[in-house]
Every structure is written in C-alpha cells, then in structure tokens.
Amino acid sequence: MKVLSDVWSSITGNANTRIKDPVIGSFIVAWVICNWDKLAILFLGESITEDRIVALAEKMSIIESPALLYQDKDLLLLPFSLTVIYLFVLPKVSLWVNKKQKGSIISQYSHAVELDIEQAQKQWELNKERLRSDPNREFLGKDVELDIQKDKDRTERRNKIREYISQKQKAANALARKNEAEAELVEQEKSKSKLALEEKKRKNDKEKQRFDLQSQIHKSTLASHRFPASYFFLDRLSKSLRTDEVTMSLEGLSSCIAAIFGYNDFQQLIDDKNFTNEGFEQLEYVLFDDNLVRELDEICQREPDEEHNLDSDLVFDHIQSMFEDLPYEFLSEDGLAEEISYIVHNDSYEIFNSEELSGPMAETNTIFEELYLDVEYYQFNEGFSVNFQGVASGQHRSEPDMKGQDLNVWLKVKCEPVIGKFGLSAPEYDEISGSPEDYGEA
C-alpha cells in the first residue's frame, strides 16, 4: 500500500506542478472554457457513459481526422490564441493601464498621507491644549512665556526682513537710475554716431551721384564720337545693298559692321573707345577670314527675307565694294601677307640702315645693294605678323669688282589691331636679325 501511495503522490505532485506552470495551466483553463459544452455532455449527458466517451473521442480525434484542427476552432486554435493573449498581451495591457493610473494612485496615496499628517498635527494640538488647560501642570507658565517670546522673535524677524527689503529696493532704484543715465549717454553717443554716418553717407551719395553723372557725360561724349563712324559704315552698306534692291534691318546692318571689325555685337563696337574718327586715322587694313562668311550667313538667316534674295555671298560682295573707295584695304590673310611682302621688298634701304643689321653688315666688309626675302610663315594672333627669311648681297668694299660676303636676314613684320580685332594698323618691323654667310660650313 505504501508503494501505491508513493506512486499516487508522485503522479499528483507532477500534475500539480504542470497545472501551476503558467503556460500549461493557462492552456488548460482556456481549453476548458472553449470546450465546456463537450465536457458538459461527457459528465451530464443522458446517454450511457460509453456512448458519451465514444462521441467525445470522435469529436477530438485529430490524429484520425486532422481536418478537425481548422474545422473545430474550439479544439486547439482558439485555446492556443487565448493562452497567447493571456500570457503576452494582457500583461502589456495591464502594465499600460498601471502606467496610466500612476498619477491617480500617487495622488490618492499623497492625499491619504496628507490626511494622516493633518490628523497627527490636530492630535498634537489637542494634546497640547489639554495639557495647558490642566491647572496642576507646572509648565503652563513657561509655555505662555515661550509663546510670548516666539511672538516677539517673529516680530523682530519681520521688522528685519522689511528693513532688508527696503534697503534692497533703494539699492535697486539707485542702480536703475545709474543704468538709465548710462543708457541715455550711450543713446546720445549712438545718435551722434548715426548722424555722423548719415552725413557721411549723404556726402558719399552726392560724390557717387556726381561721379556717375560725370561718367555718363563722359560715356555720352565718347558715344557721340563713335556714332558718326558707325553710322558712316551702316549708311554705305545699306546704300550698296539697295543697288541690288536688297534691304536689311538695322539690327542686321549693325551686326554686319560689328562682324567686319571683329566685335561680338554692335554694343561692344559702340563701347570701344577706339572706334572714332581719330582711331580710323591709324587704320590701314581690315582683315577677313572664313569666320566672317559664317557670321554673315547667320545674320542673313535671322533676317525676315521673304523673297530669299539675301545671302552671305551677296552681303560679302557688297562689303568688298564698300571698301573700294575707302583709304582702308579689305584683305584676306593671304592678300595681307602679299601686301606686306611687297612693302618690305620696296623698303630694303630702311632694312639695311636698321641698327640690328649694322653689326652683322660690318663683319662682312660688303656694300649691300640687293635683298631677296621669302615669306617663311604668317599668322594672326592679337595682330597679324609675317616672318621673312632671305639673303642680302653686294660688292666687296675694298675691291668693287669682287662679290662680297652674303648676309642671312630674318625679319618679322606685324600689324597691330587698332579698331576691334580685325582693324589693323600699317605694318611695322617687330624683329630684325642677320648673320654673315659662312662659306666654310656650306
């Protein structure tokens, strides 16, 4: 019997342990709640016990009928869901509610504490009054004396506090008056500085206005000098085009004149201080290249030409004819190089008399009479320059019948821009050098 008792104790102990477990116990309670009807039939049904057990087993045999898991949600799914909600969701909800009630709970507790404190204070006052009302108590007179002393001390402290507040008020008033005086002085200084700055600003504005006025007058004066020259070319090009019954807008004409002299637009031409009659006195050549033809083609495309009789070649021809009776030559780079070569060959005397060749000529002991030069190369870069290379020859100084030593000569001639980019001055010698011919090395 003891063995059976031990076995039964072990079974009940393990069962109690499992039931007390939060997961298992919660699941069992949830399962019982969801399946109370099945248990009620099992224990309270009218049929015999075996039939009820068989009916309950059929309803719960998930091994033989796995479809019961999702057909009968009360069997496992709903108890499991309630267990999860009870174990995980409800504690968080409870915690959230406790947090929300925290203020109310603390207030209730504080109110209860305050009531206890007030009750204790009232009880203390009551006990004190009872002691005072007892004529047999010896300390009654001392207690009255203590109360009188407390009232006296309280009055003295109140007087000292009033005196201290009065002194602080006086000091604060004095400091406020001092700060007001300093602020007033600072404000006066700021006002004076502001007036001085305003006066200075007015003077600067007047000076700026005067300068701007003088600048505008100067610009107007310069512009008035440039308008006659620009109008001269506009008028000549317009009249030349009208001979072929071609008209061009003012914008087109001004763009053509700006392109001829190498300006980006007509406004840049007007703003150029050199585009005046005085500047044209130094002008000798006007250079053109392929870019001019392209710019003229763009200008013609922008013109409202309904009859399509305006093209870049026609405009270029009229520009050439415009320069025919002017003292300036309208040349290409090849033409300008030939023009400069012609001038150099006809100016051999000045070349021979240059300081740069005096030393090399003296070394040869030759009287030079002839100069043969060839164009080595030419280029346009902030002006047009032509490089020459050649030989000077002549008779020996001591023996006139004998040919003297030749002289190798190098020249660089340059035309500087004076009007825009392509309006060039007369050619000038930029570099001259020479060396005697070395026949030994030849």
Coordinates of C-alpha atoms in Angstrom, one line a residue:
M1 CA 0.0 0.0 0.0
K2 CA 2.9 2.3 0.7
V3 CA 4.2 1.8 -2.8
L4 CA 0.8 2.7 -4.3
S5 CA 0.7 5.8 -2.0
D6 CA 4.1 6.9 -3.2
V7 CA 3.2 6.4 -6.9
W8 CA 0.0 8.3 -6.4
S9 CA 1.8 11.1 -4.6
S10 CA 4.3 11.3 -7.4
I11 CA 1.6 11.5 -10.0
T12 CA -0.4 14.1 -8.2
G13 CA 2.8 16.1 -7.5
N14 CA 3.8 16.1 -11.1
A15 CA 0.2 17.0 -12.1
N16 CA 0.1 19.9 -9.7
T17 CA 3.5 21.1 -11.0
R18 CA 2.2 21.0 -14.6
I19 CA -1.0 22.8 -13.7
K20 CA 0.8 25.5 -11.8
D21 CA 3.1 26.1 -14.8
P22 CA 1.9 29.4 -16.4
V23 CA 1.7 28.1 -20.0
I24 CA 0.2 24.7 -19.3
G25 CA -2.2 26.0 -16.7
S26 CA -3.3 28.9 -18.9
F27 CA -3.8 26.5 -21.9
I28 CA -5.9 24.0 -19.7
V29 CA -8.1 26.8 -18.4
A30 CA -8.6 28.3 -21.9
W31 CA -9.3 24.8 -23.3
V32 CA -11.9 24.1 -20.7
I33 CA -13.6 27.5 -21.3
C34 CA -13.7 26.8 -25.1
N35 CA -14.8 23.2 -24.8
W36 CA -17.2 23.4 -21.8
D37 CA -20.0 22.0 -24.0
K38 CA -18.1 18.8 -24.8
L39 CA -17.3 18.3 -21.1
A40 CA -20.9 19.0 -20.1
I41 CA -22.1 16.3 -22.5
L42 CA -19.5 13.9 -21.1
F43 CA -20.4 14.4 -17.5
L44 CA -24.1 15.5 -17.7
G45 CA -25.3 13.7 -20.8
E46 CA -28.4 11.4 -20.7
S47 CA -26.9 8.6 -22.8
I48 CA -24.8 5.9 -21.3
T49 CA -21.2 6.7 -20.3
E50 CA -19.6 4.6 -23.0
D51 CA -21.6 6.3 -25.8
R52 CA -20.7 9.7 -24.4
I53 CA -17.0 8.8 -24.2
V54 CA -17.1 7.5 -27.8
A55 CA -18.9 10.7 -29.0
L56 CA -16.3 12.9 -27.3
A57 CA -13.4 10.8 -28.7
E58 CA -14.8 11.2 -32.2
K59 CA -15.0 15.0 -31.8
M60 CA -11.4 15.2 -30.5
S61 CA -9.6 12.5 -32.6
I62 CA -7.3 15.0 -34.5
I63 CA -5.0 12.1 -35.4
E64 CA -7.6 10.2 -37.4
S65 CA -9.3 13.4 -38.6
P66 CA -6.7 16.2 -39.0
A67 CA -9.4 18.4 -40.6
L68 CA -10.7 19.0 -37.0
L69 CA -7.8 21.4 -36.4
Y70 CA -9.3 24.0 -38.6
Q71 CA -13.0 22.9 -38.7
D72 CA -13.4 22.9 -34.9
K73 CA -11.5 26.0 -33.8
D74 CA -12.5 25.5 -30.2
L75 CA -10.4 22.3 -30.1
L76 CA -6.9 23.8 -30.3
L77 CA -6.7 27.0 -32.3
L78 CA -8.9 29.2 -30.0
P79 CA -7.5 27.9 -26.7
F80 CA -4.0 28.5 -28.0
S81 CA -4.9 32.0 -29.1
L82 CA -6.4 32.8 -25.7
T83 CA -3.3 31.4 -24.0
V84 CA -1.1 33.7 -26.1
I85 CA -3.3 36.7 -25.4
Y86 CA -3.4 35.9 -21.6
L87 CA 0.4 35.4 -21.4
F88 CA 1.7 38.1 -23.6
V89 CA -1.0 40.7 -24.5
L90 CA -2.8 41.1 -21.2
P91 CA 0.4 41.8 -19.1
K92 CA 1.3 44.6 -21.5
V93 CA -2.3 46.0 -21.4
S94 CA -2.2 45.7 -17.6
L95 CA 1.2 47.5 -17.5
W96 CA -0.1 50.2 -19.8
V97 CA -3.2 50.7 -17.5
N98 CA -1.0 50.8 -14.4
K99 CA 1.1 53.5 -16.1
K100 CA -2.0 55.5 -16.9
Q101 CA -3.2 55.1 -13.3
K102 CA 0.1 56.0 -11.9
G103 CA -0.8 59.7 -11.4
S104 CA -4.2 58.9 -9.8
I105 CA -2.7 56.2 -7.5
I106 CA 0.1 58.6 -6.3
S107 CA -2.4 61.4 -5.8
Q108 CA -4.6 59.1 -3.7
Y109 CA -1.7 58.0 -1.7
S110 CA -0.5 61.6 -1.2
H111 CA -3.9 62.6 -0.2
A112 CA -4.1 59.8 2.4
V113 CA -0.6 60.8 3.7
E114 CA -1.7 64.4 4.0
L115 CA -4.8 63.4 5.9
D116 CA -2.7 61.3 8.3
I117 CA -0.3 64.2 8.8
E118 CA -3.1 66.7 9.4
Q119 CA -4.7 64.3 11.9
A120 CA -1.4 63.9 13.7
Q121 CA -1.0 67.7 13.9
K122 CA -4.5 68.2 15.2
Q123 CA -4.0 65.4 17.7
W124 CA -0.8 67.1 18.8
E125 CA -2.6 70.5 19.2
L126 CA -5.4 68.8 21.1
N127 CA -3.0 67.1 23.5
K128 CA -1.2 70.4 23.9
E129 CA -4.4 72.3 24.7
R130 CA -5.4 69.5 27.2
L131 CA -2.1 69.9 29.0
R132 CA -2.4 73.7 29.0
S133 CA -6.0 73.5 30.4
D134 CA -4.8 71.4 33.4
P135 CA -4.1 73.8 36.3
N136 CA -2.0 71.3 38.1
R137 CA 0.7 71.4 35.3
E138 CA 3.8 73.4 36.3
F139 CA 5.0 74.1 32.8
L140 CA 1.9 76.1 31.9
G141 CA 3.5 79.5 32.8
K142 CA 6.7 78.5 30.9
D143 CA 4.7 77.6 27.9
V144 CA 3.0 81.0 27.9
E145 CA 6.4 82.7 28.2
L146 CA 7.7 80.7 25.3
D147 CA 4.7 81.7 23.2
I148 CA 5.3 85.4 24.1
Q149 CA 9.0 85.0 23.2
K150 CA 8.1 83.4 19.9
D151 CA 5.7 86.3 19.0
K152 CA 8.5 88.8 19.9
D153 CA 11.1 86.9 17.8
R154 CA 8.6 86.7 14.9
T155 CA 8.0 90.5 15.1
E156 CA 11.8 91.2 15.2
R157 CA 12.4 88.9 12.1
R158 CA 9.5 90.6 10.3
N159 CA 11.0 94.1 11.0
K160 CA 14.5 92.9 9.9
I161 CA 13.0 91.5 6.7
R162 CA 11.1 94.7 6.0
E163 CA 14.3 96.8 6.6
Y164 CA 16.3 94.4 4.3
I165 CA 13.7 94.7 1.6
S166 CA 13.7 98.5 1.9
Q167 CA 17.5 98.6 1.6
K168 CA 17.4 96.3 -1.4
Q169 CA 14.7 98.5 -3.0
K170 CA 16.7 101.6 -2.5
A171 CA 19.8 100.0 -4.0
A172 CA 17.8 98.7 -6.9
N173 CA 16.4 102.1 -7.5
A174 CA 19.8 103.7 -7.4
L175 CA 21.2 101.1 -9.8
A176 CA 18.2 101.6 -12.2
R177 CA 18.8 105.4 -12.2
K178 CA 22.5 104.8 -12.9
N179 CA 21.7 102.4 -15.7
E180 CA 19.2 104.8 -17.2
A181 CA 21.8 107.6 -17.1
E182 CA 24.4 105.4 -18.8
A183 CA 21.8 104.2 -21.3
E184 CA 20.9 107.7 -22.1
L185 CA 24.6 108.6 -22.6
V186 CA 25.0 105.6 -24.9
E187 CA 21.9 106.5 -26.8
Q188 CA 23.2 110.0 -27.2
E189 CA 26.5 108.7 -28.5
K190 CA 24.7 106.3 -30.9
S191 CA 22.6 109.2 -32.1
K192 CA 25.7 111.3 -32.7
S193 CA 27.4 108.4 -34.5
K194 CA 24.2 107.7 -36.5
L195 CA 24.0 111.4 -37.5
A196 CA 27.7 111.3 -38.5
L197 CA 27.2 108.2 -40.5
E198 CA 24.2 109.6 -42.2
E199 CA 26.1 112.8 -43.0
K200 CA 29.0 110.7 -44.4
K201 CA 26.6 108.6 -46.4
R202 CA 24.9 111.7 -47.8
K203 CA 28.3 113.0 -48.8
N204 CA 29.3 109.7 -50.3
D205 CA 26.0 109.5 -52.2
K206 CA 26.5 113.0 -53.5
E207 CA 30.0 112.2 -54.6
K208 CA 28.8 109.0 -56.2
Q209 CA 26.0 110.8 -58.0
R210 CA 28.5 113.4 -59.2
F211 CA 30.9 110.7 -60.3
D212 CA 28.1 108.8 -62.1
L213 CA 26.9 112.0 -63.8
Q214 CA 30.4 112.7 -65.0
S215 CA 30.9 109.1 -66.1
Q216 CA 27.6 109.3 -68.0
I217 CA 28.6 112.6 -69.6
H218 CA 32.0 111.0 -70.5
K219 CA 30.4 107.9 -71.9
S220 CA 27.9 110.1 -73.8
T221 CA 30.7 112.2 -75.2
L222 CA 32.6 109.1 -76.3
A223 CA 29.5 107.6 -77.8
S224 CA 28.8 110.8 -79.7
H225 CA 32.3 110.4 -81.2
R226 CA 31.6 106.8 -82.2
F227 CA 28.2 107.2 -83.7
P228 CA 29.4 109.2 -86.8
A229 CA 31.9 106.5 -87.7
S230 CA 29.4 103.6 -87.1
Y231 CA 26.7 105.5 -89.0
F232 CA 29.1 106.0 -91.9
F233 CA 29.6 102.3 -92.4
L234 CA 25.9 101.5 -91.8
D235 CA 24.9 104.0 -94.4
R236 CA 27.4 102.8 -97.0
L237 CA 26.5 99.2 -96.6
S238 CA 22.7 100.0 -96.7
K239 CA 23.1 102.1 -99.9
S240 CA 25.3 99.4 -101.5
L241 CA 22.6 96.7 -100.8
R242 CA 19.8 98.9 -102.2
T243 CA 21.6 99.0 -105.6
D244 CA 20.6 95.3 -105.9
E245 CA 17.1 96.1 -104.5
V246 CA 18.0 94.3 -101.2
T247 CA 17.1 95.8 -97.8
M248 CA 18.4 94.7 -94.4
S249 CA 17.1 95.6 -91.0
L250 CA 19.1 98.0 -88.7
E251 CA 19.9 95.0 -86.5
G252 CA 21.3 93.1 -89.4
L253 CA 23.3 96.0 -90.7
S254 CA 24.8 96.7 -87.3
S255 CA 25.6 93.0 -86.8
C256 CA 27.4 93.0 -90.2
I257 CA 29.5 96.1 -89.3
A258 CA 30.4 94.6 -85.8
A259 CA 31.4 91.3 -87.5
I260 CA 33.6 93.1 -90.1
F261 CA 35.8 94.6 -87.4
G262 CA 35.7 91.6 -85.1
Y263 CA 33.3 92.7 -82.4
N264 CA 30.9 90.3 -80.7
D265 CA 28.0 92.6 -81.2
F266 CA 27.2 96.2 -82.1
Q267 CA 27.0 97.3 -78.5
Q268 CA 30.6 96.3 -78.0
L269 CA 31.5 98.3 -81.0
I270 CA 29.8 101.4 -79.6
D271 CA 31.6 100.9 -76.2
D272 CA 35.0 100.7 -77.8
K273 CA 36.8 104.0 -77.2
N274 CA 39.0 103.5 -80.3
F275 CA 36.0 103.3 -82.7
T276 CA 36.2 107.0 -83.5
N277 CA 37.4 109.2 -86.4
E278 CA 40.7 109.6 -84.6
G279 CA 41.1 105.8 -84.4
F280 CA 40.3 105.4 -88.1
E281 CA 43.3 107.7 -88.8
Q282 CA 45.6 104.9 -87.7
L283 CA 43.6 102.2 -89.6
E284 CA 45.3 100.7 -92.7
Y285 CA 43.8 97.2 -93.3
V286 CA 40.7 95.3 -92.4
L287 CA 41.3 91.6 -92.3
F288 CA 38.7 88.9 -93.0
D289 CA 38.7 85.1 -92.8
D290 CA 36.3 82.2 -93.1
N291 CA 34.6 83.1 -89.8
L292 CA 33.3 86.3 -91.3
V293 CA 31.4 84.3 -94.0
R294 CA 29.8 82.1 -91.4
E295 CA 28.8 85.1 -89.2
L296 CA 27.3 86.8 -92.3
D297 CA 25.4 83.6 -93.1
E298 CA 23.9 83.5 -89.5
I299 CA 22.9 87.2 -89.8
C300 CA 21.2 86.6 -93.2
Q301 CA 19.3 83.6 -91.7
R302 CA 17.9 85.9 -89.0
E303 CA 16.7 88.5 -91.5
P304 CA 13.0 88.4 -92.5
D305 CA 13.7 87.9 -96.2
E306 CA 10.5 86.8 -97.9
E307 CA 12.0 86.7 -101.4
H308 CA 15.1 84.7 -100.4
N309 CA 17.4 87.1 -102.3
L310 CA 19.6 87.8 -99.3
D311 CA 22.6 85.5 -98.7
S312 CA 26.1 85.8 -97.2
D313 CA 27.9 85.8 -100.6
L314 CA 25.8 88.8 -101.7
V315 CA 26.4 90.7 -98.5
F316 CA 30.2 89.9 -98.6
D317 CA 30.4 91.2 -102.2
H318 CA 28.8 94.5 -101.1
I319 CA 31.2 94.8 -98.1
Q320 CA 34.1 94.4 -100.5
S321 CA 32.7 97.1 -102.8
M322 CA 32.1 99.3 -99.8
F323 CA 35.8 99.4 -99.1
E324 CA 36.9 100.0 -102.7
D325 CA 36.9 103.8 -102.5
L326 CA 37.9 104.0 -98.8
P327 CA 41.5 104.5 -97.6
Y328 CA 41.5 101.1 -95.9
E329 CA 42.1 97.8 -97.7
F330 CA 39.8 94.9 -97.1
L331 CA 42.1 91.8 -97.4
S332 CA 42.3 88.1 -96.5
E333 CA 45.3 86.7 -94.7
D334 CA 47.0 85.7 -97.9
G335 CA 46.3 89.1 -99.5
L336 CA 47.7 90.9 -96.5
A337 CA 50.8 88.7 -96.4
E338 CA 51.4 89.6 -100.1
E339 CA 50.8 93.3 -99.4
I340 CA 53.3 93.3 -96.6
S341 CA 55.8 91.3 -98.7
Y342 CA 55.5 94.0 -101.4
I343 CA 56.1 96.8 -99.0
V344 CA 59.2 95.0 -97.4
H345 CA 60.8 94.4 -100.8
N346 CA 60.4 98.1 -101.7
D347 CA 61.9 99.1 -98.3
S348 CA 65.3 97.4 -98.5
Y349 CA 67.1 100.8 -97.8
E350 CA 65.4 101.1 -94.3
I351 CA 66.2 97.5 -93.6
F352 CA 69.9 97.9 -94.4
N353 CA 70.1 101.0 -92.2
S354 CA 68.5 99.4 -89.2
E355 CA 70.6 99.1 -86.0
E356 CA 70.0 95.4 -85.8
L357 CA 71.9 94.7 -89.1
S358 CA 74.7 97.3 -88.6
G359 CA 76.9 94.9 -86.7
P360 CA 76.5 91.8 -88.9
M361 CA 76.9 94.0 -92.0
A362 CA 80.2 95.4 -90.6
E363 CA 81.6 91.9 -90.2
T364 CA 81.2 91.2 -93.9
N365 CA 83.0 94.3 -95.2
T366 CA 80.5 94.4 -98.0
I367 CA 78.4 97.1 -99.6
F368 CA 74.9 95.6 -99.8
E369 CA 72.7 96.5 -102.7
E370 CA 70.2 93.8 -103.2
L371 CA 67.9 92.0 -100.7
Y372 CA 65.9 88.8 -101.6
L373 CA 63.3 87.8 -99.0
D374 CA 60.8 84.9 -98.9
V375 CA 57.7 84.6 -96.7
E376 CA 58.6 81.9 -94.1
Y377 CA 55.1 81.9 -92.5
Y378 CA 52.4 84.2 -91.3
Q379 CA 49.8 84.1 -88.5
F380 CA 47.0 86.1 -86.9
N381 CA 47.2 86.2 -83.1
E382 CA 46.3 89.6 -81.5
G383 CA 47.5 91.2 -84.6
F384 CA 48.8 89.9 -88.0
S385 CA 52.5 89.0 -88.3
V386 CA 54.6 87.8 -91.2
N387 CA 58.1 86.2 -90.8
F388 CA 60.6 86.6 -93.7
Q389 CA 63.9 84.8 -94.4
G390 CA 66.3 85.8 -97.1
V391 CA 69.8 86.9 -98.3
A392 CA 71.4 90.3 -98.8
S393 CA 74.2 90.6 -101.4
G394 CA 76.6 93.2 -102.7
Q395 CA 80.1 94.2 -103.7
H396 CA 83.2 94.0 -101.6
R397 CA 84.0 97.3 -100.0
S398 CA 87.8 97.3 -100.9
E399 CA 87.5 95.6 -104.3
P400 CA 84.4 96.8 -106.1
D401 CA 84.8 94.2 -108.9
M402 CA 84.6 91.3 -106.4
K403 CA 81.3 90.0 -105.0
G404 CA 81.2 90.5 -101.2
Q405 CA 80.1 88.1 -98.4
D406 CA 76.3 87.4 -98.3
L407 CA 74.3 88.2 -95.2
N408 CA 71.4 86.0 -94.0
V409 CA 68.5 88.1 -92.9
W410 CA 65.4 87.4 -90.8
L411 CA 62.5 89.8 -90.4
K412 CA 59.2 89.9 -88.5
V413 CA 56.7 92.4 -89.6
K414 CA 53.5 93.0 -87.6
C415 CA 50.2 94.9 -88.0
E416 CA 48.7 95.8 -84.6
P417 CA 44.9 95.9 -84.1
V418 CA 43.7 99.5 -83.7
I419 CA 39.9 99.1 -84.4
G420 CA 38.3 96.0 -82.9
K421 CA 40.0 92.7 -83.7
F422 CA 40.5 92.9 -87.4
G423 CA 41.1 96.6 -88.0
L424 CA 44.9 96.7 -88.3
S425 CA 47.5 99.4 -88.4
A426 CA 50.2 99.9 -91.0
P427 CA 53.0 97.2 -90.9
E428 CA 55.9 97.8 -88.6
Y429 CA 59.2 95.9 -88.1
D430 CA 58.9 93.9 -85.0
E431 CA 62.2 91.9 -85.2
I432 CA 65.2 92.2 -87.5
S433 CA 68.3 90.0 -87.3
G434 CA 71.1 88.8 -89.5
S435 CA 74.4 86.9 -89.7
P436 CA 77.1 86.7 -92.3
E437 CA 77.1 83.7 -94.7
D438 CA 79.6 81.1 -93.5
Y439 CA 81.0 79.6 -96.7
G440 CA 83.2 77.2 -94.9
E441 CA 80.3 75.3 -93.5
A442 CA 78.4 75.5 -96.8

